[in-house]
C-alpha positions as YAML, in Angstrom:
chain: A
units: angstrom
residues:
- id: 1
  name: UNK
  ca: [53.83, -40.69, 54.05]
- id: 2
  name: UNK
  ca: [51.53, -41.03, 56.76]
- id: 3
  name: UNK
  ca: [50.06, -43.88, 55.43]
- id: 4
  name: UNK
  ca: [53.24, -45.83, 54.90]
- id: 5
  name: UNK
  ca: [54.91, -45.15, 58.62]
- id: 6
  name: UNK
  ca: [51.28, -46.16, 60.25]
- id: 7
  name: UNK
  ca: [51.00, -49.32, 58.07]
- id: 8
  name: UNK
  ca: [54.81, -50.22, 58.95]
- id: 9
  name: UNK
  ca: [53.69, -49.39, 63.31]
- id: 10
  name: UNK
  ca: [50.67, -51.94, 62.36]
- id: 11
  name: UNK
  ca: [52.76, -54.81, 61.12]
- id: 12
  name: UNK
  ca: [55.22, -54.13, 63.58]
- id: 13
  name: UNK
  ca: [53.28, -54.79, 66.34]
- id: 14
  name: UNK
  ca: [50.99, -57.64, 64.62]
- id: 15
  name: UNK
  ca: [54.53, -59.30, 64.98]
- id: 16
  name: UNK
  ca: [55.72, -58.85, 68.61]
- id: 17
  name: UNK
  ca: [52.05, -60.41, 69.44]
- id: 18
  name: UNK
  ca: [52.30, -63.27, 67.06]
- id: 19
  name: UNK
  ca: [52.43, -66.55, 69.16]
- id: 20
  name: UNK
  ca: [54.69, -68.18, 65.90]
- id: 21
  name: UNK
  ca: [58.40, -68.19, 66.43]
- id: 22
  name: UNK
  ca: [58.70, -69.38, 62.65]
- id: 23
  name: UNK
  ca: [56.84, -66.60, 60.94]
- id: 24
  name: UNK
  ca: [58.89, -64.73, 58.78]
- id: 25
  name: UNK
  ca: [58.47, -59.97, 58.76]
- id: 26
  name: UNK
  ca: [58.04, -58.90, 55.63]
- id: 27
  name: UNK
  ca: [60.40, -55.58, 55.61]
- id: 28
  name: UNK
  ca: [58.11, -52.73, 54.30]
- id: 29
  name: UNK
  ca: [60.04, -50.25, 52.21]
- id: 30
  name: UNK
  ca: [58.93, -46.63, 52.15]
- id: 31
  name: UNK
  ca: [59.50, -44.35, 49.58]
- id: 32
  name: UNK
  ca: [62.48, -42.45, 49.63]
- id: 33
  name: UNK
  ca: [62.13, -38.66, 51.19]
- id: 34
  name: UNK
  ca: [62.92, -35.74, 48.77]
- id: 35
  name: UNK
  ca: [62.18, -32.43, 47.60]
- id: 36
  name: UNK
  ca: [59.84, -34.40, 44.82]
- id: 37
  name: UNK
  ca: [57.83, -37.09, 46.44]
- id: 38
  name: UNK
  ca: [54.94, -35.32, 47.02]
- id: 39
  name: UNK
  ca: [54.52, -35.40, 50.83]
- id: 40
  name: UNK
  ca: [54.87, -32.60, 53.26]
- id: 41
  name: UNK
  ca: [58.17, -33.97, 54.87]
- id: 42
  name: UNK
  ca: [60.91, -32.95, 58.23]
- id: 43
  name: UNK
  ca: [60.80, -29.48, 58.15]
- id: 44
  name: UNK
  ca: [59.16, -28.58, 54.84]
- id: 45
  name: UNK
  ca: [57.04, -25.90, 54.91]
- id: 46
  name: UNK
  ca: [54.49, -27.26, 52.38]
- id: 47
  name: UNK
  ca: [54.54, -30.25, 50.02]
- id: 48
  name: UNK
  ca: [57.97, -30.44, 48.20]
- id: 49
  name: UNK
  ca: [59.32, -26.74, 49.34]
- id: 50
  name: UNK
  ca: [60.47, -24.87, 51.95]
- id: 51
  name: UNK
  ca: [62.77, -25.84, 55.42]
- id: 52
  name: UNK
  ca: [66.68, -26.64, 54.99]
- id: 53
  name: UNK
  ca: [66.66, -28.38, 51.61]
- id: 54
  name: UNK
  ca: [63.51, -27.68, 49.46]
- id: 55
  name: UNK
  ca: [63.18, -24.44, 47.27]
- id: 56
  name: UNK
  ca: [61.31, -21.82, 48.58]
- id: 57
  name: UNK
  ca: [57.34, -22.55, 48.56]
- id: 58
  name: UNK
  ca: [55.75, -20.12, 46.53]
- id: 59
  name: UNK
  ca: [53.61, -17.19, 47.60]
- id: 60
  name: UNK
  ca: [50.04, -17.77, 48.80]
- id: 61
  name: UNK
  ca: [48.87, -14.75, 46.55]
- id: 62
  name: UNK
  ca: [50.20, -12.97, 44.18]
- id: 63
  name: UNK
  ca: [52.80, -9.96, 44.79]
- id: 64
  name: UNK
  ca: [52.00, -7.15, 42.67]
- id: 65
  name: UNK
  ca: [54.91, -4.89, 42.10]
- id: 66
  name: UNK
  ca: [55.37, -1.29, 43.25]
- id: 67
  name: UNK
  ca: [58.09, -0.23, 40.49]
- id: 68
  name: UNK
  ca: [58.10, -0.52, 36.90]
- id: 69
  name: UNK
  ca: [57.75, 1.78, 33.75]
- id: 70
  name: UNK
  ca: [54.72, 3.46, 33.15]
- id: 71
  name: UNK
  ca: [53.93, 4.65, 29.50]
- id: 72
  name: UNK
  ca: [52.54, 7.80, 28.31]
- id: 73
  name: UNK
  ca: [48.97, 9.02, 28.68]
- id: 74
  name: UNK
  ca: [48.68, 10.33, 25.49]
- id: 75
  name: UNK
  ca: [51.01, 10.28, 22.26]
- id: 76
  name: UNK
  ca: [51.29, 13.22, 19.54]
- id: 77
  name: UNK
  ca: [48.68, 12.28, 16.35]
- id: 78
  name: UNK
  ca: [46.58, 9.71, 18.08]
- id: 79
  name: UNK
  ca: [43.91, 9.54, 19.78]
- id: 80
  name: UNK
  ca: [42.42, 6.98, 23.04]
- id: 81
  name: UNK
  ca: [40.29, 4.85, 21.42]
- id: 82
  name: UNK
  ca: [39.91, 1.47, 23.80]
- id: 83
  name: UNK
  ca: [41.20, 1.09, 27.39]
- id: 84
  name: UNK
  ca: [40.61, -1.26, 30.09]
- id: 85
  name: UNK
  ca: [42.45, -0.01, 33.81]
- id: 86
  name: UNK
  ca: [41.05, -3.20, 35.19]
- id: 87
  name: UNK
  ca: [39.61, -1.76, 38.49]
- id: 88
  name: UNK
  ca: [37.25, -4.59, 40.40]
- id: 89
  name: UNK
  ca: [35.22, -6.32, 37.51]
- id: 90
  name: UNK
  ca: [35.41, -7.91, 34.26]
- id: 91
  name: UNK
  ca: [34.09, -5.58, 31.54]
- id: 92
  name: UNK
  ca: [31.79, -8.00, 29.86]
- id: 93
  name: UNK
  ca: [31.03, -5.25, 27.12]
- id: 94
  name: UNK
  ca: [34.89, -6.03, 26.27]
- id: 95
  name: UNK
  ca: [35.49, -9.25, 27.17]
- id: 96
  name: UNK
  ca: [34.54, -12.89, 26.65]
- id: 97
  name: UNK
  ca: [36.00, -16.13, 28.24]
- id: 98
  name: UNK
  ca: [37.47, -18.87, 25.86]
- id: 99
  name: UNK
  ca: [36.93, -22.49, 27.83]
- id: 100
  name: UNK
  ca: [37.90, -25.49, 28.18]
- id: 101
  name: UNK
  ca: [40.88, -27.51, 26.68]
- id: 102
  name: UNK
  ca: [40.05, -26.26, 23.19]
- id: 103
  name: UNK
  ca: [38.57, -30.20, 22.00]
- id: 104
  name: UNK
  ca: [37.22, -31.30, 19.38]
- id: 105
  name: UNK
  ca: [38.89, -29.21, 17.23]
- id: 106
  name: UNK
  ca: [42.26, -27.17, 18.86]
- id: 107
  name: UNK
  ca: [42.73, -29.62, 22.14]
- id: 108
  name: UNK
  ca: [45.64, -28.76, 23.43]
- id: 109
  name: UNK
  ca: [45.06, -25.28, 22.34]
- id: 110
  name: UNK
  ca: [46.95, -26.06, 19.05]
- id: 111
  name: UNK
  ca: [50.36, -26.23, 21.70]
- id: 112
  name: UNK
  ca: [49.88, -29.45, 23.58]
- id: 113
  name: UNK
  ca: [49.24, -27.33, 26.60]
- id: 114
  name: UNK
  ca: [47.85, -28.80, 29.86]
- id: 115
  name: UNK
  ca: [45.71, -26.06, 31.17]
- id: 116
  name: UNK
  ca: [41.73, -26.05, 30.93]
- id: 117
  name: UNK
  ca: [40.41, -22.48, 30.94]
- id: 118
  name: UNK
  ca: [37.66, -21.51, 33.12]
- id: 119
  name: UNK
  ca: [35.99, -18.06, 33.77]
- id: 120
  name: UNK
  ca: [37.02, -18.26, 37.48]
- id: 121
  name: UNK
  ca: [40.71, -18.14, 37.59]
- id: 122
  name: UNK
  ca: [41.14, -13.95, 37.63]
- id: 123
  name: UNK
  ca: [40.53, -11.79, 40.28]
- id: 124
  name: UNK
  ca: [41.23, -8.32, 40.62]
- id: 125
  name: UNK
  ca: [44.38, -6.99, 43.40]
- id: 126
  name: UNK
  ca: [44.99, -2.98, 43.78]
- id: 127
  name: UNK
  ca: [43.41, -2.59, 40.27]
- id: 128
  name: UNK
  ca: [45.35, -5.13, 38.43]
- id: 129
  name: UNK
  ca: [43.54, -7.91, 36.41]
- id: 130
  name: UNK
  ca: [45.25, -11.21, 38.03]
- id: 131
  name: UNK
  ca: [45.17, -14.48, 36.10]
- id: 132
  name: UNK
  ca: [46.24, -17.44, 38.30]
- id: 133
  name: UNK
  ca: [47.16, -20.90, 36.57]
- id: 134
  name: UNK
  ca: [47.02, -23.57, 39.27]
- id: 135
  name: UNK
  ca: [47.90, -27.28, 39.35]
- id: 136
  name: UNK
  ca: [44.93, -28.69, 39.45]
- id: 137
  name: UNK
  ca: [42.88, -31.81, 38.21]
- id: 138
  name: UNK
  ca: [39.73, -30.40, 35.89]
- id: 139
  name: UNK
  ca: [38.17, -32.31, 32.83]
- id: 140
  name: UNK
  ca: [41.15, -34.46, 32.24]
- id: 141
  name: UNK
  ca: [43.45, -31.25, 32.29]
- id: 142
  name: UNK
  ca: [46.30, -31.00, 35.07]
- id: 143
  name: UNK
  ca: [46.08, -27.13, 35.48]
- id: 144
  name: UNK
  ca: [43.53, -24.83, 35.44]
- id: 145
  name: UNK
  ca: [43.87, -20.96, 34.21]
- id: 146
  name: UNK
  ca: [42.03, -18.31, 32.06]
- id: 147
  name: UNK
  ca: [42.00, -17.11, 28.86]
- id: 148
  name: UNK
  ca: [39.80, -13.52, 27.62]
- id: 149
  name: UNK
  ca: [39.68, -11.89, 24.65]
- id: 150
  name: UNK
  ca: [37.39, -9.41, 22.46]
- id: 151
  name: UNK
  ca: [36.17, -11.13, 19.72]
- id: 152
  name: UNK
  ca: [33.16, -9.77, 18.94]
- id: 153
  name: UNK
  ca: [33.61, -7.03, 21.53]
- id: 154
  name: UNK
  ca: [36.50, -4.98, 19.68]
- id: 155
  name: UNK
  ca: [38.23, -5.25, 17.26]
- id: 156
  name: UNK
  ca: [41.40, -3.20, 15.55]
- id: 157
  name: UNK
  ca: [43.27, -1.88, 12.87]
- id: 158
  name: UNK
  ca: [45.85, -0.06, 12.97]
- id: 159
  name: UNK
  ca: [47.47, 2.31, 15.96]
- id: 160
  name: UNK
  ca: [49.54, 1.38, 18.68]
- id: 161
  name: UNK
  ca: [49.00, -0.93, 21.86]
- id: 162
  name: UNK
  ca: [50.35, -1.14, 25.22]
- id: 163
  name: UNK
  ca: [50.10, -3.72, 27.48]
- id: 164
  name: UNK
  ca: [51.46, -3.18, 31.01]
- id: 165
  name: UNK
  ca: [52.08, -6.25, 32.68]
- id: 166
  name: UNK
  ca: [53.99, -8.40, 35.12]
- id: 167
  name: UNK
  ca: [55.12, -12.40, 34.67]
- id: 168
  name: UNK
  ca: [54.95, -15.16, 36.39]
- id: 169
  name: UNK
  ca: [57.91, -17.23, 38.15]
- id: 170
  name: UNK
  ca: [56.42, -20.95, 37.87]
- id: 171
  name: UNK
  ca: [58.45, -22.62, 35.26]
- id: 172
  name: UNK
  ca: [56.73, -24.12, 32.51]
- id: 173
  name: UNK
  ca: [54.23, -21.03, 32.82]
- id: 174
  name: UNK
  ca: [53.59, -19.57, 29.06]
- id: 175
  name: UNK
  ca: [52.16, -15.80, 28.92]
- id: 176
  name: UNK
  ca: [50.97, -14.31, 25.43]
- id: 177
  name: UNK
  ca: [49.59, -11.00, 25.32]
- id: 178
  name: UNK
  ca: [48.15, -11.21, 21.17]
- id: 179
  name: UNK
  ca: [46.33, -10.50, 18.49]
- id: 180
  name: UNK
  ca: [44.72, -12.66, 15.59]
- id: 181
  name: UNK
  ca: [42.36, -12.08, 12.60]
- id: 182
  name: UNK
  ca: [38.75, -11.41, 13.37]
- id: 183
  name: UNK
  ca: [37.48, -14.21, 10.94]
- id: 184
  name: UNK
  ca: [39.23, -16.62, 13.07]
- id: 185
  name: UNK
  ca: [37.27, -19.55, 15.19]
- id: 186
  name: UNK
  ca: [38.38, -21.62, 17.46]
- id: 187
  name: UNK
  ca: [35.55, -24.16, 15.68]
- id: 188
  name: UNK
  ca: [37.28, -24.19, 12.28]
- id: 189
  name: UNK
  ca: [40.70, -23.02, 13.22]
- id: 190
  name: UNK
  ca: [42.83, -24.05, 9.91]
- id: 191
  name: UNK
  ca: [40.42, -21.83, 7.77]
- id: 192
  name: UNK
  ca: [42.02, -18.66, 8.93]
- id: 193
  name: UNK
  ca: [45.46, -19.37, 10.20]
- id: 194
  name: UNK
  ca: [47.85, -18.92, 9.51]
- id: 195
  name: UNK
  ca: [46.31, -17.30, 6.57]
- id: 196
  name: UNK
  ca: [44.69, -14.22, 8.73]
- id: 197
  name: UNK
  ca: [48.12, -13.62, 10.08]
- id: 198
  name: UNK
  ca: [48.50, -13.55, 14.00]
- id: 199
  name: UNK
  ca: [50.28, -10.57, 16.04]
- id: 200
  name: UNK
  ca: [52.16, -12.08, 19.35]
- id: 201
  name: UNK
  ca: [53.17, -8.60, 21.04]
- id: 202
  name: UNK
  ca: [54.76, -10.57, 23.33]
- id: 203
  name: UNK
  ca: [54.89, -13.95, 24.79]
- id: 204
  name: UNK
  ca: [57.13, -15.44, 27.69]
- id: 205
  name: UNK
  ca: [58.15, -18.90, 29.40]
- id: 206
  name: UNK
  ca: [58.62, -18.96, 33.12]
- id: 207
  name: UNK
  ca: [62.17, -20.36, 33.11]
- id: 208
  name: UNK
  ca: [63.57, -17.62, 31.16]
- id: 209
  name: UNK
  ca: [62.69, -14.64, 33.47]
- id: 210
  name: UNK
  ca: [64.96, -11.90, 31.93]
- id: 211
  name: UNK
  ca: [63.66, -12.44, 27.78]
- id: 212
  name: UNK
  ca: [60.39, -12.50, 25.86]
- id: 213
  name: UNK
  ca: [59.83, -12.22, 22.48]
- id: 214
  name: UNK
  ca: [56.97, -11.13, 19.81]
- id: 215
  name: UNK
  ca: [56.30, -12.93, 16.33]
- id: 216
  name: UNK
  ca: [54.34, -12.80, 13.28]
- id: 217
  name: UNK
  ca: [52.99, -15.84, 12.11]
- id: 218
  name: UNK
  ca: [51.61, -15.89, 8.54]
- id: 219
  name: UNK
  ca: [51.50, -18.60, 5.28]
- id: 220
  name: UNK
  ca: [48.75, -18.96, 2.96]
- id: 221
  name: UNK
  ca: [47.63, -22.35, 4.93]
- id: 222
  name: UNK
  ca: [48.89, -24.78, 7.05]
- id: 223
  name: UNK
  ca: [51.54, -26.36, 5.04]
- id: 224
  name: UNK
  ca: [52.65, -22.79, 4.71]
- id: 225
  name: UNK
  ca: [52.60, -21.35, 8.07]
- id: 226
  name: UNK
  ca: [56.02, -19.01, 8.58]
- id: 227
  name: UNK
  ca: [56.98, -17.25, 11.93]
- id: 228
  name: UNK
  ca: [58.94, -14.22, 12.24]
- id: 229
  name: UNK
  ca: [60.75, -14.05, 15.92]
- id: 230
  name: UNK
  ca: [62.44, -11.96, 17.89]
- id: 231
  name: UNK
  ca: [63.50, -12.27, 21.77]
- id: 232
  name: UNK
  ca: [64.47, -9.25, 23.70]
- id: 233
  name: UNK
  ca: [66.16, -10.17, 26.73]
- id: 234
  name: UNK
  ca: [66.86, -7.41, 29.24]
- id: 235
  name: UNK
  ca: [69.54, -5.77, 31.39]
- id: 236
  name: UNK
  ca: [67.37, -4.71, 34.30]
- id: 237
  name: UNK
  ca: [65.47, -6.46, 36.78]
- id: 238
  name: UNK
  ca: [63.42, -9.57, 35.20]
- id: 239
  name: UNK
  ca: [60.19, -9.48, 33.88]
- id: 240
  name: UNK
  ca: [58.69, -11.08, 36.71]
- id: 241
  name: UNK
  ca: [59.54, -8.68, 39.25]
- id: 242
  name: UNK
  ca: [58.51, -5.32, 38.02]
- id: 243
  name: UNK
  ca: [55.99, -4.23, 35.74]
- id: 244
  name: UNK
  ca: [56.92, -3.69, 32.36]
- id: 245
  name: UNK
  ca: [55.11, -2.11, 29.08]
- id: 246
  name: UNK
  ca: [54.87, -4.41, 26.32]
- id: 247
  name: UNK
  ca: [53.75, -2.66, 22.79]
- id: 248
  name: UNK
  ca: [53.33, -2.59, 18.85]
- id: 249
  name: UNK
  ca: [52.75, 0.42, 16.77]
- id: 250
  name: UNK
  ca: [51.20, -1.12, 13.56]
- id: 251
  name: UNK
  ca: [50.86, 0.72, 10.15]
- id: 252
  name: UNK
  ca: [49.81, -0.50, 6.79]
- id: 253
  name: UNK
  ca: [52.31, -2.73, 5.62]
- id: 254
  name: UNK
  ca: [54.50, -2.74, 9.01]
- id: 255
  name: UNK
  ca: [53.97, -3.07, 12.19]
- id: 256
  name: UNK
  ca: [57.04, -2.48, 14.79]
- id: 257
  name: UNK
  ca: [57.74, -4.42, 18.67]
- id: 258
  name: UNK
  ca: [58.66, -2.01, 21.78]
- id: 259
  name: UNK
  ca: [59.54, -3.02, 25.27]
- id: 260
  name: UNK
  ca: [59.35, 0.01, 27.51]
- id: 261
  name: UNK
  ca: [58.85, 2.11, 24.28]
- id: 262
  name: UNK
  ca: [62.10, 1.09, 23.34]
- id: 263
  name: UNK
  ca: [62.29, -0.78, 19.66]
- id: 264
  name: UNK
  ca: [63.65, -4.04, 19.19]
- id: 265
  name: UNK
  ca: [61.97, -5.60, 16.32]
- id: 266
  name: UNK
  ca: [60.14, -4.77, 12.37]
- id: 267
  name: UNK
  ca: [57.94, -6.76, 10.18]
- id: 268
  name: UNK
  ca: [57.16, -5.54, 6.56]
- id: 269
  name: UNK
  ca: [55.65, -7.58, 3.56]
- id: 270
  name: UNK
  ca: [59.40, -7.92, 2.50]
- id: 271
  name: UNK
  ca: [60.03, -10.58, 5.41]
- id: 272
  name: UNK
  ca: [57.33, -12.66, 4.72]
- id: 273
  name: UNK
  ca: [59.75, -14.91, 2.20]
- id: 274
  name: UNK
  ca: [57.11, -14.84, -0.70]
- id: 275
  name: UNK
  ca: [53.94, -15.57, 1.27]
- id: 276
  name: UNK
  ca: [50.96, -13.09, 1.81]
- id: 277
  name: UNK
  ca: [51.04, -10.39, 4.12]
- id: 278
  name: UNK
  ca: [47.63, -10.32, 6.31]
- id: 279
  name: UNK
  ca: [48.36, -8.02, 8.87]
- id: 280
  name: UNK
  ca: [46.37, -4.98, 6.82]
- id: 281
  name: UNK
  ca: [43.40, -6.52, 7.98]
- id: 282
  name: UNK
  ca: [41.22, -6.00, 11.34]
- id: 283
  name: UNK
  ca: [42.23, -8.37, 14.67]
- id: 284
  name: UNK
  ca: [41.04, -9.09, 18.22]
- id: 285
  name: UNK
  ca: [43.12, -9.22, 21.08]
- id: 286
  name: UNK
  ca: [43.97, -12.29, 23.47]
- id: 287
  name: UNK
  ca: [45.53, -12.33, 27.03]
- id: 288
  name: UNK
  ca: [45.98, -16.00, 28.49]
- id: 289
  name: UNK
  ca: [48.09, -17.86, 30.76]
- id: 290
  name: UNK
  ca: [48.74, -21.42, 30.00]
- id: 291
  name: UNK
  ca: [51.11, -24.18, 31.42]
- id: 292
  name: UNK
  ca: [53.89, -26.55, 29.51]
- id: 293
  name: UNK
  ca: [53.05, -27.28, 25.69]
- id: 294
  name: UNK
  ca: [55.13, -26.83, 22.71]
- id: 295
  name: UNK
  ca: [57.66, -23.84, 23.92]
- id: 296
  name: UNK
  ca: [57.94, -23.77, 27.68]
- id: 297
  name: UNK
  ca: [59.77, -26.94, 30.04]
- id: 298
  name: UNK
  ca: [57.87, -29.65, 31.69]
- id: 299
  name: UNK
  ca: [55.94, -27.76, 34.74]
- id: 300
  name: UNK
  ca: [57.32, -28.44, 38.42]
- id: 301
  name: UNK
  ca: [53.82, -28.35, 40.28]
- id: 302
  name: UNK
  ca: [55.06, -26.77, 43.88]
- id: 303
  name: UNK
  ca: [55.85, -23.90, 41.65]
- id: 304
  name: UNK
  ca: [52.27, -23.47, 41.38]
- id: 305
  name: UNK
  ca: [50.02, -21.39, 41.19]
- id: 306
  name: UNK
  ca: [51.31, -18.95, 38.82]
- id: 307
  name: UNK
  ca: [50.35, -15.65, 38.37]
- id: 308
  name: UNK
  ca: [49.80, -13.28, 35.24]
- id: 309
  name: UNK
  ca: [49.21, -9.54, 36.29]
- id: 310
  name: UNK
  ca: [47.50, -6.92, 33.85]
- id: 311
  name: UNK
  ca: [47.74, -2.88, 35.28]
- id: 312
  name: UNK
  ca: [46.25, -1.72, 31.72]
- id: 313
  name: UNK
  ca: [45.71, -2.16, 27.94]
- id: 314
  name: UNK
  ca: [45.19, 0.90, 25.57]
- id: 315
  name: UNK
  ca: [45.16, 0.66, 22.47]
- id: 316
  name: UNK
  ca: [45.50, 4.23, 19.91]
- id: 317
  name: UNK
  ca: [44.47, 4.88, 16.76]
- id: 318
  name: UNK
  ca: [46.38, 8.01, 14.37]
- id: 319
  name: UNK
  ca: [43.86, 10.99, 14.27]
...
């Protein structure tokens, strides 16, 4: 805006000096002023938010909540077997970054999506892992965020998960909190899914701030691939203002979705519709944050960043 209003002063007084009565002004039109123009205008607070008629400008950090339900410690026949209370560090012995955009072979992440993954957006708040997805250009990607998993590291079978966690607001954010089999590769993705079966405890758009919901995708191959889905939408405050506990308790041949240890949701071999059941087979877990794609709304960028944040994951196995 700048730019334009000093260009329009410049002609203006070229003009009142010019010796030629005849010459004709060009009028300069400047771009209209709004919430969406991209300039820092009246009495916005930052670029497209804030002052009388913006929305709010987001936080300059993330808010990580005081409230929310805690789960157990322990639970009757199993035992601990994997935590992470995500104090200050990543736990490289757990964890490993995936990169990039996903090219040559899953660009997009398989979902269109517009975020590149680095191992630099996470940081650590009051013992929380933090994720942040922020509009920004990298490698031909519009957003930047970060994606870890355990490939490699850990993987499971059987036993129950939790996941405490809190959402982001941005819309067009996309949160999954997963599992998928351990043969899978990210360099040769169609060999093994659907056909290894993939677990989404839960996954969640930033528009829809009081529902989630957790699938099973399976098919023999491609051509094949079934979901199973489920959305739980809640009566209490929305998921991205307090922390909730996202979980599965997963037995041969079925594997059931809480929220809050509350069950919503089954999966058995008899709801795969005549294709093969792969979840009695060993997985690694996934937590990522990624913007727009297949399931979530175009982004608005001054909703950005965006901010994932993991208290805990443990994961039990039946004595």
């Amino acid at each position: 805006m700048r730019f334009f209003i000093g260009l329009f002063y410049l002609i203006t007084i070229f003009s009142s000096c010019s010796s030629s009565k005849n010459e004709l002004e060009k009028d300069i039109i400047l771009p209209s002023i709004t919430c969406r123009d991209g300039f820092q205008n009246g009495d916005e607070e930052g670029v497209d938010c804030g002052g009388s008629s913006c929305n709010s400008c987001t936080s300059s950090g993330p808010v990580i909540p005081t409230s929310g339900y805690m789960s157990p410690t322990t639970y009757s026949g199993y035992n601990l077997v994997w935590s992470d209370e995500f104090t200050d560090t990543l736990d490289t012995k757990k964890w490993s970054f995936h990169k990039g955009s996903g090219c040559p072979n899953l660009c997009g992440w398989g979902n269109n999506e517009l975020q590149y993954y680095t191992d630099k957006n996470h940081s650590f708040v009051d013992g929380n892992l933090v994720i942040e997805a922020k509009k920004e250009s990298i490698s031909g990607s519009e957003y930047s965020s970060t994606r870890i998993h355990t490939d490699n590291k850990f993987e499971v079978k059987y036993g129950r998960i939790d996941i405490r966690a809190n959402m982001p607001s941005a819309t067009g954010s996309w949160v999954a909190l997963w599992l998928i089999n351990k043969d899978y590769s990210i360099a040769a993705p169609a060999e093994k899914w659907p056909s290894g079966g993939e677990i989404d405890i839960m996954e969640y758009l930033g528009e829809s701030k009081n529902k989630f919901f957790g699938t099973a995708h399976f098919g023999s191959d491609l051509s094949n691939h079934k979901y199973n889905s489920t959305y739980y939408t809640t009566t209490g405050e929305n998921f991205d203002e307090i922390f909730y506990v996202f979980s599965i308790v997963w037995e041969e041949d079925k594997i059931t979705w809480l929220i809050n240890n509350e069950e919503y949701k089954t999966f058995t071999p008899s709801n795969t519709n005549g294709q093969p059941y792969p979840f009695n087979d060993e997985f690694f877990l996934i937590l990522n944050l990624s913007v727009g794609g297949n399931l979530p709304v175009t982004p608005v960028a001054s909703e950005y960043s965006a901010y994932l944040i993991v208290d805990y994951i443990k994961v039990f196995e039946k004595n």
